[in-house]
PDB file of C-alpha atoms in Angstrom:
ATOM      1  CA  MET A 768       4.403   7.898  21.366  1.00  0.00           C
ATOM      2  CA  GLN A 769       6.385   6.784  18.315  1.00  0.00           C
ATOM      3  CA  LEU A 770       9.853   5.281  18.809  1.00  0.00           C
ATOM      4  CA  LYS A 771      11.525   8.290  17.181  1.00  0.00           C
ATOM      5  CA  GLU A 772       9.611  10.666  19.445  1.00  0.00           C
ATOM      6  CA  SER A 773      10.567   8.602  22.507  1.00  0.00           C
ATOM      7  CA  ILE A 774      14.225   8.714  21.478  1.00  0.00           C
ATOM      8  CA  ASP A 775      14.022  12.476  20.866  1.00  0.00           C
ATOM      9  CA  SER A 776      12.479  13.011  24.312  1.00  0.00           C
ATOM     10  CA  LEU A 777      15.165  10.841  25.910  1.00  0.00           C
ATOM     11  CA  LEU A 778      17.952  12.711  24.146  1.00  0.00           C
ATOM     12  CA  LEU A 779      16.442  16.042  25.165  1.00  0.00           C
ATOM     13  CA  GLY A 780      16.290  14.811  28.776  1.00  0.00           C
ATOM     14  CA  LEU A 781      19.933  13.757  28.658  1.00  0.00           C
ATOM     15  CA  VAL A 782      20.922  17.162  27.284  1.00  0.00           C
ATOM     16  CA  LEU A 783      19.015  18.848  30.119  1.00  0.00           C
ATOM     17  CA  LEU A 784      20.767  16.659  32.687  1.00  0.00           C
ATOM     18  CA  PHE A 785      24.113  17.641  31.181  1.00  0.00           C
ATOM     19  CA  VAL A 786      23.190  21.333  31.248  1.00  0.00           C
ATOM     20  CA  ILE A 787      21.977  21.056  34.861  1.00  0.00           C
ATOM     21  CA  ALA A 788      25.177  19.275  35.886  1.00  0.00           C
ATOM     22  CA  ALA A 789      27.231  21.973  34.143  1.00  0.00           C
ATOM     23  CA  ALA A 790      25.199  24.712  35.877  1.00  0.00           C
ATOM     24  CA  TRP A 791      25.841  23.177  39.305  1.00  0.00           C
ATOM     25  CA  TYR A 792      29.535  22.936  38.508  1.00  0.00           C
ATOM     26  CA  ILE A 793      29.790  26.511  37.230  1.00  0.00           C
ATOM     27  CA  PHE A 794      27.680  27.943  40.053  1.00  0.00           C
ATOM     28  CA  ARG A 795      28.943  25.597  42.768  1.00  0.00           C
ATOM     29  CA  LYS A 796      29.593  28.616  44.949  1.00  0.00           C
ATOM     30  CA  ARG A 797      26.233  30.183  44.088  1.00  0.00           C
ATOM     31  CA  LYS A 798      23.793  27.383  44.705  1.00  0.00           C
ATOM     32  CA  LYS A 799      20.766  29.660  44.408  1.00  0.00           C
ATOM     33  CA  TRP A 800      21.678  30.358  40.774  1.00  0.00           C
ATOM     34  CA  ALA A 801      22.146  26.654  40.115  1.00  0.00           C
ATOM     35  CA  MET A 802      18.797  25.859  41.747  1.00  0.00           C
ATOM     36  CA  LEU A 803      17.059  28.582  39.722  1.00  0.00           C
ATOM     37  CA  ILE A 804      18.503  27.323  36.417  1.00  0.00           C
ATOM     38  CA  THR A 805      17.564  23.760  37.351  1.00  0.00           C
ATOM     39  CA  ALA A 806      13.999  24.782  38.203  1.00  0.00           C
ATOM     40  CA  VAL A 807      13.588  26.737  34.966  1.00  0.00           C
ATOM     41  CA  LEU A 808      14.911  23.871  32.818  1.00  0.00           C
ATOM     42  CA  ILE A 809      12.830  21.183  34.539  1.00  0.00           C
ATOM     43  CA  THR A 810       9.700  23.349  34.403  1.00  0.00           C
ATOM     44  CA  GLY A 811      10.282  24.014  30.707  1.00  0.00           C
ATOM     45  CA  TYR A 812      10.842  20.314  29.989  1.00  0.00           C
ATOM     46  CA  MET A 813       7.737  19.249  31.892  1.00  0.00           C
ATOM     47  CA  GLY A 814       5.692  21.954  30.188  1.00  0.00           C
ATOM     48  CA  TYR A 815       6.905  20.773  26.785  1.00  0.00           C
ATOM     49  CA  TYR A 816       6.151  17.132  27.672  1.00  0.00           C
ATOM     50  CA  PHE A 817       2.573  17.847  28.750  1.00  0.00           C
ATOM     51  CA  TYR A 818       1.943  20.284  25.890  1.00  0.00           C
ATOM     52  CA  LEU A 819       3.275  17.822  23.287  1.00  0.00           C
ATOM     53  CA  PRO A 820      -0.094  16.023  22.697  1.00  0.00           C
ATOM     54  CA  THR A 821      -1.795  19.358  22.013  1.00  0.00           C
ATOM     55  CA  LEU A 822       1.045  20.421  19.739  1.00  0.00           C
ATOM     56  CA  LYS A 823       0.754  17.168  17.799  1.00  0.00           C
ATOM     57  CA  ALA A 824      -3.008  17.519  17.410  1.00  0.00           C
ATOM     58  CA  ASP A 825      -2.755  21.147  16.230  1.00  0.00           C
ATOM     59  CA  THR A 826       0.075  20.412  13.796  1.00  0.00           C
ATOM     60  CA  HIS A 827      -1.722  17.367  12.402  1.00  0.00           C
ATOM     61  CA  ALA A 828      -4.908  19.407  11.877  1.00  0.00           C
ATOM     62  CA  VAL A 829      -2.971  21.957   9.817  1.00  0.00           C
ATOM     63  CA  LYS A 830      -1.353  19.224   7.740  1.00  0.00           C
ATOM     64  CA  TYR A 831      -4.728  17.552   7.233  1.00  0.00           C
ATOM     65  CA  GLU A 832      -5.954  20.721   5.556  1.00  0.00           C
ATOM     66  CA  GLN A 833      -2.792  20.755   3.433  1.00  0.00           C
ATOM     67  CA  ILE A 834      -3.224  17.142   2.296  1.00  0.00           C
ATOM     68  CA  MET A 835      -6.857  17.805   1.381  1.00  0.00           C
ATOM     69  CA  GLU A 836      -5.824  20.831  -0.679  1.00  0.00           C
ATOM     70  CA  TYR A 837      -3.149  18.703  -2.355  1.00  0.00           C
ATOM     71  CA  LEU A 838      -5.654  15.987  -3.303  1.00  0.00           C
ATOM     72  CA  ASP A 839      -8.258  18.477  -4.506  1.00  0.00           C
ATOM     73  CA  SER A 840      -5.653  20.261  -6.635  1.00  0.00           C
ATOM     74  CA  ASN A 841      -3.992  17.189  -8.164  1.00  0.00           C
ATOM     75  CA  TYR A 842      -6.965  14.802  -8.433  1.00  0.00           C
ATOM     76  CA  PRO A 843     -10.068  16.989  -8.773  1.00  0.00           C
ATOM     77  CA  ASP A 844     -12.207  14.231 -10.333  1.00  0.00           C
ATOM     78  CA  ARG A 845     -11.542  11.569  -7.706  1.00  0.00           C
ATOM     79  CA  GLN A 846     -12.826  10.938  -4.197  1.00  0.00           C
ATOM     80  CA  PHE A 847     -10.550   9.716  -1.429  1.00  0.00           C
ATOM     81  CA  THR A 848     -10.713   8.366   2.078  1.00  0.00           C
ATOM     82  CA  VAL A 849      -8.106  10.101   4.240  1.00  0.00           C
ATOM     83  CA  ARG A 850      -7.229   8.975   7.759  1.00  0.00           C
ATOM     84  CA  PRO A 851      -6.663   9.933  10.431  1.00  0.00           C
ATOM     85  CA  GLU A 852      -8.407  13.276  10.227  1.00  0.00           C
ATOM     86  CA  ARG A 853      -7.372  13.933  13.825  1.00  0.00           C
ATOM     87  CA  TYR A 854      -4.073  12.804  15.271  1.00  0.00           C
ATOM     88  CA  GLU A 855      -4.129   9.277  16.654  1.00  0.00           C
ATOM     89  CA  PRO A 856      -1.444   7.326  18.520  1.00  0.00           C
ATOM     90  CA  GLY A 857       0.335   4.993  16.143  1.00  0.00           C
ATOM     91  CA  TYR A 858       0.541   7.587  13.362  1.00  0.00           C
ATOM     92  CA  TYR A 859       3.254  10.156  12.754  1.00  0.00           C
ATOM     93  CA  VAL A 860       2.090  13.754  12.747  1.00  0.00           C
ATOM     94  CA  GLY A 861       1.224  14.747   9.188  1.00  0.00           C
ATOM     95  CA  THR A 862       1.147  11.156   7.896  1.00  0.00           C
ATOM     96  CA  PHE A 863      -2.048   9.870   6.265  1.00  0.00           C
ATOM     97  CA  ASP A 864      -3.326   6.586   4.833  1.00  0.00           C
ATOM     98  CA  ILE A 865      -5.196   7.421   1.644  1.00  0.00           C
ATOM     99  CA  ASN A 866      -7.224   5.328  -0.770  1.00  0.00           C
ATOM    100  CA  ASP A 867      -9.454   6.021  -3.711  1.00  0.00           C
ATOM    101  CA  LYS A 868     -13.032   5.278  -2.640  1.00  0.00           C
ATOM    102  CA  LEU A 869     -13.301   2.933  -5.634  1.00  0.00           C
ATOM    103  CA  THR A 870     -10.430   0.797  -4.258  1.00  0.00           C
ATOM    104  CA  PRO A 871     -10.915   0.615  -0.479  1.00  0.00           C
ATOM    105  CA  ASP A 872      -8.584  -2.386  -0.018  1.00  0.00           C
ATOM    106  CA  PHE A 873      -5.376  -0.673  -1.114  1.00  0.00           C
ATOM    107  CA  GLY A 874      -3.861   2.777  -1.126  1.00  0.00           C
ATOM    108  CA  VAL A 875      -0.829   4.870  -0.215  1.00  0.00           C
ATOM    109  CA  THR A 876       0.709   6.575   2.788  1.00  0.00           C
ATOM    110  CA  LEU A 877       1.506  10.255   2.227  1.00  0.00           C
ATOM    111  CA  HIS A 878       3.437  12.588   4.519  1.00  0.00           C
ATOM    112  CA  VAL A 879       3.178  16.371   4.608  1.00  0.00           C
ATOM    113  CA  GLU A 880       6.604  17.810   5.354  1.00  0.00           C
ATOM    114  CA  ASP A 881       7.171  20.970   7.368  1.00  0.00           C
ATOM    115  CA  ASP A 882       7.554  23.025   4.181  1.00  0.00           C
ATOM    116  CA  GLY A 883       4.180  21.748   2.914  1.00  0.00           C
ATOM    117  CA  ASN A 884       5.670  19.360   0.358  1.00  0.00           C
ATOM    118  CA  VAL A 885       3.783  16.051   0.040  1.00  0.00           C
ATOM    119  CA  VAL A 886       5.740  12.808  -0.393  1.00  0.00           C
ATOM    120  CA  GLN A 887       4.667   9.175  -0.658  1.00  0.00           C
ATOM    121  CA  THR A 888       6.345   7.048   2.006  1.00  0.00           C
ATOM    122  CA  SER A 889       4.759   3.677   1.206  1.00  0.00           C
ATOM    123  CA  TYR A 890       1.799   1.862  -0.300  1.00  0.00           C
ATOM    124  CA  TRP A 891      -0.420  -0.686   1.424  1.00  0.00           C
ATOM    125  CA  GLU A 892      -2.945  -3.420   0.897  1.00  0.00           C
ATOM    126  CA  ASP A 893      -5.733  -4.470   3.239  1.00  0.00           C
ATOM    127  CA  GLY A 894      -8.790  -6.686   3.038  1.00  0.00           C
ATOM    128  CA  GLY A 895      -7.511  -9.686   4.959  1.00  0.00           C
ATOM    129  CA  PHE A 896      -6.669 -13.159   3.714  1.00  0.00           C
ATOM    130  CA  PRO A 897      -8.678 -13.848   0.531  1.00  0.00           C
ATOM    131  CA  SER A 898     -10.635 -16.958  -0.318  1.00  0.00           C
ATOM    132  CA  GLN A 899      -9.167 -19.091  -3.082  1.00  0.00           C
ATOM    133  CA  GLN A 900     -11.922 -18.019  -5.454  1.00  0.00           C
ATOM    134  CA  ASP A 901     -11.206 -14.333  -4.798  1.00  0.00           C
ATOM    135  CA  LEU A 902      -7.430 -14.365  -5.342  1.00  0.00           C
ATOM    136  CA  TRP A 903      -7.829 -12.598  -8.675  1.00  0.00           C
ATOM    137  CA  LYS A 904      -9.151  -9.487  -6.923  1.00  0.00           C
ATOM    138  CA  LYS A 905      -5.670  -8.911  -5.437  1.00  0.00           C
ATOM    139  CA  LEU A 906      -4.347  -8.419  -8.956  1.00  0.00           C
ATOM    140  CA  ALA A 907      -5.735  -4.879  -9.151  1.00  0.00           C
ATOM    141  CA  PHE A 908      -3.109  -3.907  -6.559  1.00  0.00           C
ATOM    142  CA  SER A 909      -0.191  -6.198  -7.434  1.00  0.00           C
ATOM    143  CA  TYR A 910      -0.530  -5.379 -11.145  1.00  0.00           C
ATOM    144  CA  HIS A 911       1.575  -2.269 -10.445  1.00  0.00           C
ATOM    145  CA  GLU A 912       5.238  -2.597  -9.445  1.00  0.00           C
ATOM    146  CA  GLU A 913       4.902   0.322  -7.034  1.00  0.00           C
ATOM    147  CA  TYR A 914       1.379   1.545  -6.510  1.00  0.00           C
ATOM    148  CA  SER A 915       0.744   5.286  -6.274  1.00  0.00           C
ATOM    149  CA  LEU A 916      -2.238   7.575  -6.723  1.00  0.00           C
ATOM    150  CA  ASP A 917      -0.961   8.205 -10.251  1.00  0.00           C
ATOM    151  CA  SER A 918      -0.995   4.507 -11.172  1.00  0.00           C
ATOM    152  CA  LYS A 919      -3.411   3.704 -13.959  1.00  0.00           C
ATOM    153  CA  ARG A 920      -6.544   2.067 -12.569  1.00  0.00           C
ATOM    154  CA  VAL A 921      -7.108  -1.284 -14.224  1.00  0.00           C
ATOM    155  CA  GLU A 922     -10.515  -2.869 -14.649  1.00  0.00           C
ATOM    156  CA  ILE A 923     -10.379  -6.611 -14.029  1.00  0.00           C
ATOM    157  CA  THR A 924     -13.269  -9.044 -14.374  1.00  0.00           C
ATOM    158  CA  LYS A 925     -13.229 -12.819 -13.894  1.00  0.00           C
ATOM    159  CA  GLN A 926     -14.551 -14.903 -16.777  1.00  0.00           C
ATOM    160  CA  ASP A 927     -13.714 -18.428 -15.614  1.00  0.00           C
ATOM    161  CA  GLU A 928     -11.635 -20.321 -13.058  1.00  0.00           C
ATOM    162  CA  TRP A 929      -9.954 -23.697 -12.603  1.00  0.00           C
ATOM    163  CA  ILE A 930      -9.024 -24.902  -9.115  1.00  0.00           C
ATOM    164  CA  VAL A 931      -7.450 -28.239  -8.247  1.00  0.00           C
ATOM    165  CA  GLY A 932      -5.737 -28.434  -4.871  1.00  0.00           C
ATOM    166  CA  GLU A 933      -3.387 -25.484  -4.470  1.00  0.00           C
ATOM    167  CA  LEU A 934      -3.135 -24.686  -8.182  1.00  0.00           C
ATOM    168  CA  THR A 935      -5.529 -21.865  -9.034  1.00  0.00           C
ATOM    169  CA  VAL A 936      -5.995 -20.438 -12.526  1.00  0.00           C
ATOM    170  CA  PHE A 937      -8.247 -17.570 -13.584  1.00  0.00           C
ATOM    171  CA  ALA A 938      -9.386 -16.426 -17.004  1.00  0.00           C
ATOM    172  CA  LEU A 939      -9.651 -12.644 -16.781  1.00  0.00           C
ATOM    173  CA  LEU A 940     -10.362  -9.573 -18.816  1.00  0.00           C
ATOM    174  CA  ILE A 941      -7.869  -6.852 -17.898  1.00  0.00           C
ATOM    175  CA  ASP A 942      -9.056  -3.598 -19.425  1.00  0.00           C
ATOM    176  CA  GLY A 943     -10.907  -5.807 -21.914  1.00  0.00           C
ATOM    177  CA  ASN A 944      -7.807  -7.818 -22.809  1.00  0.00           C
ATOM    178  CA  PRO A 945      -7.986 -11.634 -22.327  1.00  0.00           C
ATOM    179  CA  SER A 946      -5.518 -12.756 -19.667  1.00  0.00           C
ATOM    180  CA  ILE A 947      -4.653 -15.744 -17.478  1.00  0.00           C
ATOM    181  CA  ALA A 948      -3.413 -15.485 -13.877  1.00  0.00           C
ATOM    182  CA  VAL A 949      -1.855 -18.454 -12.076  1.00  0.00           C
ATOM    183  CA  TYR A 950      -1.650 -18.794  -8.280  1.00  0.00           C
ATOM    184  CA  GLU A 951      -0.625 -21.333  -5.650  1.00  0.00           C
ATOM    185  CA  TYR A 952      -2.953 -21.225  -2.641  1.00  0.00           C
ATOM    186  CA  SER A 953      -3.023 -22.807   0.810  1.00  0.00           C
ATOM    187  CA  GLN A 954      -4.198 -21.813   4.272  1.00  0.00           C
ATOM    188  CA  ALA A 955      -0.585 -20.882   5.070  1.00  0.00           C
ATOM    189  CA  GLY A 956      -0.395 -18.351   2.245  1.00  0.00           C
ATOM    190  CA  TYR A 957      -0.568 -17.812  -1.478  1.00  0.00           C
ATOM    191  CA  SER A 958       1.710 -16.764  -4.318  1.00  0.00           C
ATOM    192  CA  TRP A 959       1.092 -15.165  -7.681  1.00  0.00           C
ATOM    193  CA  ASN A 960       3.120 -17.295 -10.090  1.00  0.00           C
ATOM    194  CA  ASP A 961       2.271 -16.063 -13.557  1.00  0.00           C
ATOM    195  CA  LEU A 962       0.250 -13.563 -15.554  1.00  0.00           C
ATOM    196  CA  GLN A 963      -0.174 -13.843 -19.304  1.00  0.00           C
ATOM    197  CA  GLU A 964      -1.944 -11.151 -21.286  1.00  0.00           C
ATOM    198  CA  SER A 965      -2.984 -11.444 -24.917  1.00  0.00           C
ATOM    199  CA  LYS A 966      -0.761  -9.455 -27.255  1.00  0.00           C
ATOM    200  CA  ASN A 967      -3.457  -9.007 -29.892  1.00  0.00           C
ATOM    201  CA  GLY A 968      -6.643  -9.238 -27.831  1.00  0.00           C
ATOM    202  CA  ASP A 969      -7.917 -12.573 -29.144  1.00  0.00           C
ATOM    203  CA  PHE A 970      -6.636 -15.475 -27.044  1.00  0.00           C
ATOM    204  CA  VAL A 971      -3.937 -16.216 -24.471  1.00  0.00           C
ATOM    205  CA  SER A 972      -2.292 -19.271 -22.934  1.00  0.00           C
ATOM    206  CA  ALA A 973      -0.297 -20.224 -19.833  1.00  0.00           C
ATOM    207  CA  GLU A 974       1.438 -23.407 -18.740  1.00  0.00           C
ATOM    208  CA  ALA A 975       1.378 -24.663 -15.150  1.00  0.00           C
ATOM    209  CA  GLY A 976       1.199 -27.940 -13.264  1.00  0.00           C
ATOM    210  CA  GLY A 977       1.785 -30.006 -16.389  1.00  0.00           C
ATOM    211  CA  ARG A 978      -1.219 -28.458 -18.129  1.00  0.00           C
ATOM    212  CA  VAL A 979      -1.883 -25.839 -20.782  1.00  0.00           C
ATOM    213  CA  PHE A 980      -4.563 -23.252 -20.057  1.00  0.00           C
ATOM    214  CA  ILE A 981      -6.088 -21.364 -22.972  1.00  0.00           C
ATOM    215  CA  PHE A 982      -8.590 -18.525 -22.812  1.00  0.00           C
ATOM    216  CA  ILE A 983     -10.265 -17.393 -26.038  1.00  0.00           C
ATOM    217  CA  ASP A 984     -12.051 -14.063 -25.999  1.00  0.00           C
ATOM    218  CA  GLU A 985     -15.769 -13.975 -26.805  1.00  0.00           C
ATOM    219  CA  ALA A 986     -15.068 -11.453 -29.552  1.00  0.00           C
ATOM    220  CA  TYR A 987     -12.559 -13.688 -31.333  1.00  0.00           C
ATOM    221  CA  THR A 988     -13.883 -14.379 -34.866  1.00  0.00           C
ATOM    222  CA  GLY A 989     -11.593 -17.195 -35.937  1.00  0.00           C
ATOM    223  CA  ASN A 990     -12.756 -20.792 -36.119  1.00  0.00           C
ATOM    224  CA  THR A 991      -9.660 -22.159 -34.415  1.00  0.00           C
ATOM    225  CA  ALA A 992      -6.902 -20.860 -32.165  1.00  0.00           C
ATOM    226  CA  GLU A 993      -3.354 -22.122 -32.664  1.00  0.00           C
ATOM    227  CA  VAL A 994      -1.334 -21.962 -29.446  1.00  0.00           C
ATOM    228  CA  GLN A 995       2.445 -22.263 -29.496  1.00  0.00           C
ATOM    229  CA  LEU A 996       3.756 -24.127 -26.440  1.00  0.00           C
ATOM    230  CA  GLN A 997       7.063 -23.539 -24.674  1.00  0.00           C
ATOM    231  CA  ASN A 998       8.409 -26.835 -26.046  1.00  0.00           C
ATOM    232  CA  GLY A 999       7.722 -25.710 -29.599  1.00  0.00           C
ATOM    233  CA  GLU A1000       4.641 -27.832 -30.167  1.00  0.00           C
ATOM    234  CA  THR A1001       1.301 -26.365 -31.289  1.00  0.00           C
ATOM    235  CA  ILE A1002      -2.187 -26.971 -29.921  1.00  0.00           C
ATOM    236  CA  VAL A1003      -5.198 -26.217 -32.121  1.00  0.00           C
ATOM    237  CA  VAL A1004      -8.385 -25.361 -30.200  1.00  0.00           C
ATOM    238  CA  ASP A1005     -11.921 -25.178 -31.560  1.00  0.00           C
ATOM    239  CA  ALA A1006     -12.649 -21.510 -30.894  1.00  0.00           C
ATOM    240  CA  ALA A1007     -16.374 -21.742 -31.506  1.00  0.00           C
ATOM    241  CA  GLU A1008     -16.730 -24.341 -28.756  1.00  0.00           C
ATOM    242  CA  HIS A1009     -14.471 -22.754 -26.145  1.00  0.00           C
ATOM    243  CA  ARG A1010     -14.900 -18.986 -26.484  1.00  0.00           C
ATOM    244  CA  GLY A1011     -15.231 -17.187 -23.156  1.00  0.00           C
ATOM    245  CA  GLU A1012     -13.989 -20.088 -21.017  1.00  0.00           C
ATOM    246  CA  LEU A1013     -10.795 -21.772 -19.894  1.00  0.00           C
ATOM    247  CA  PHE A1014      -9.745 -24.656 -22.066  1.00  0.00           C
ATOM    248  CA  ILE A1015      -7.369 -27.079 -20.325  1.00  0.00           C
ATOM    249  CA  ALA A1016      -5.102 -29.566 -22.059  1.00  0.00           C
ATOM    250  CA  ASP A1017      -2.446 -31.907 -20.687  1.00  0.00           C
ATOM    251  CA  GLN A1018       1.119 -31.349 -21.837  1.00  0.00           C
TER     252      GLN A1018
END
């Protein structure tokens, strides 16, 4: 039973105790009436308590049909995993964890209200603690400030990587656009420190750990790439030699 449901049941029990006490006071000279009212109230409360699991299951089943209709109506070309289909302890009635089948490691939590309206209550990420080499895969979720089913799906592919100690740098294509993602990684946790995306689709740079990282797209046709650093200096990179890979230079 959820905490809110436990509190509701406790409050209902306290109200019944108050009503029973008031009935005994009012009918103190007619104890049979007081006993009858007490028996009716206790029987009703016990019946409600034991019927509650069935009520939850039936209500959840109705709301499951409503959430499926909602998904079919709003996202007819997509396939989703929806759980739990049947009510399970640990979930609120009418609350579902939903993910696109193409992105099983992250999704949203939707709740069907009593009037049938569907609202998003949160978004979630699963998949466990990633390996250092797989950190970039988390970007598909964290790329969005607040993920929802309406968030644009981004296609991310890794082109190269550079890992020394905790500093982890990936050369990526994000929807075909050259990008660099910078992470700090340890067994205690990881952090996403920077993401640079090319403004014109040819090359991109990022600075971290006293180094400059440059990623030149395979499709770039220039002979050299001139990269402006944060300190105002310029680095010229031989594009023909370093296309499609991370080029690293000391600052």
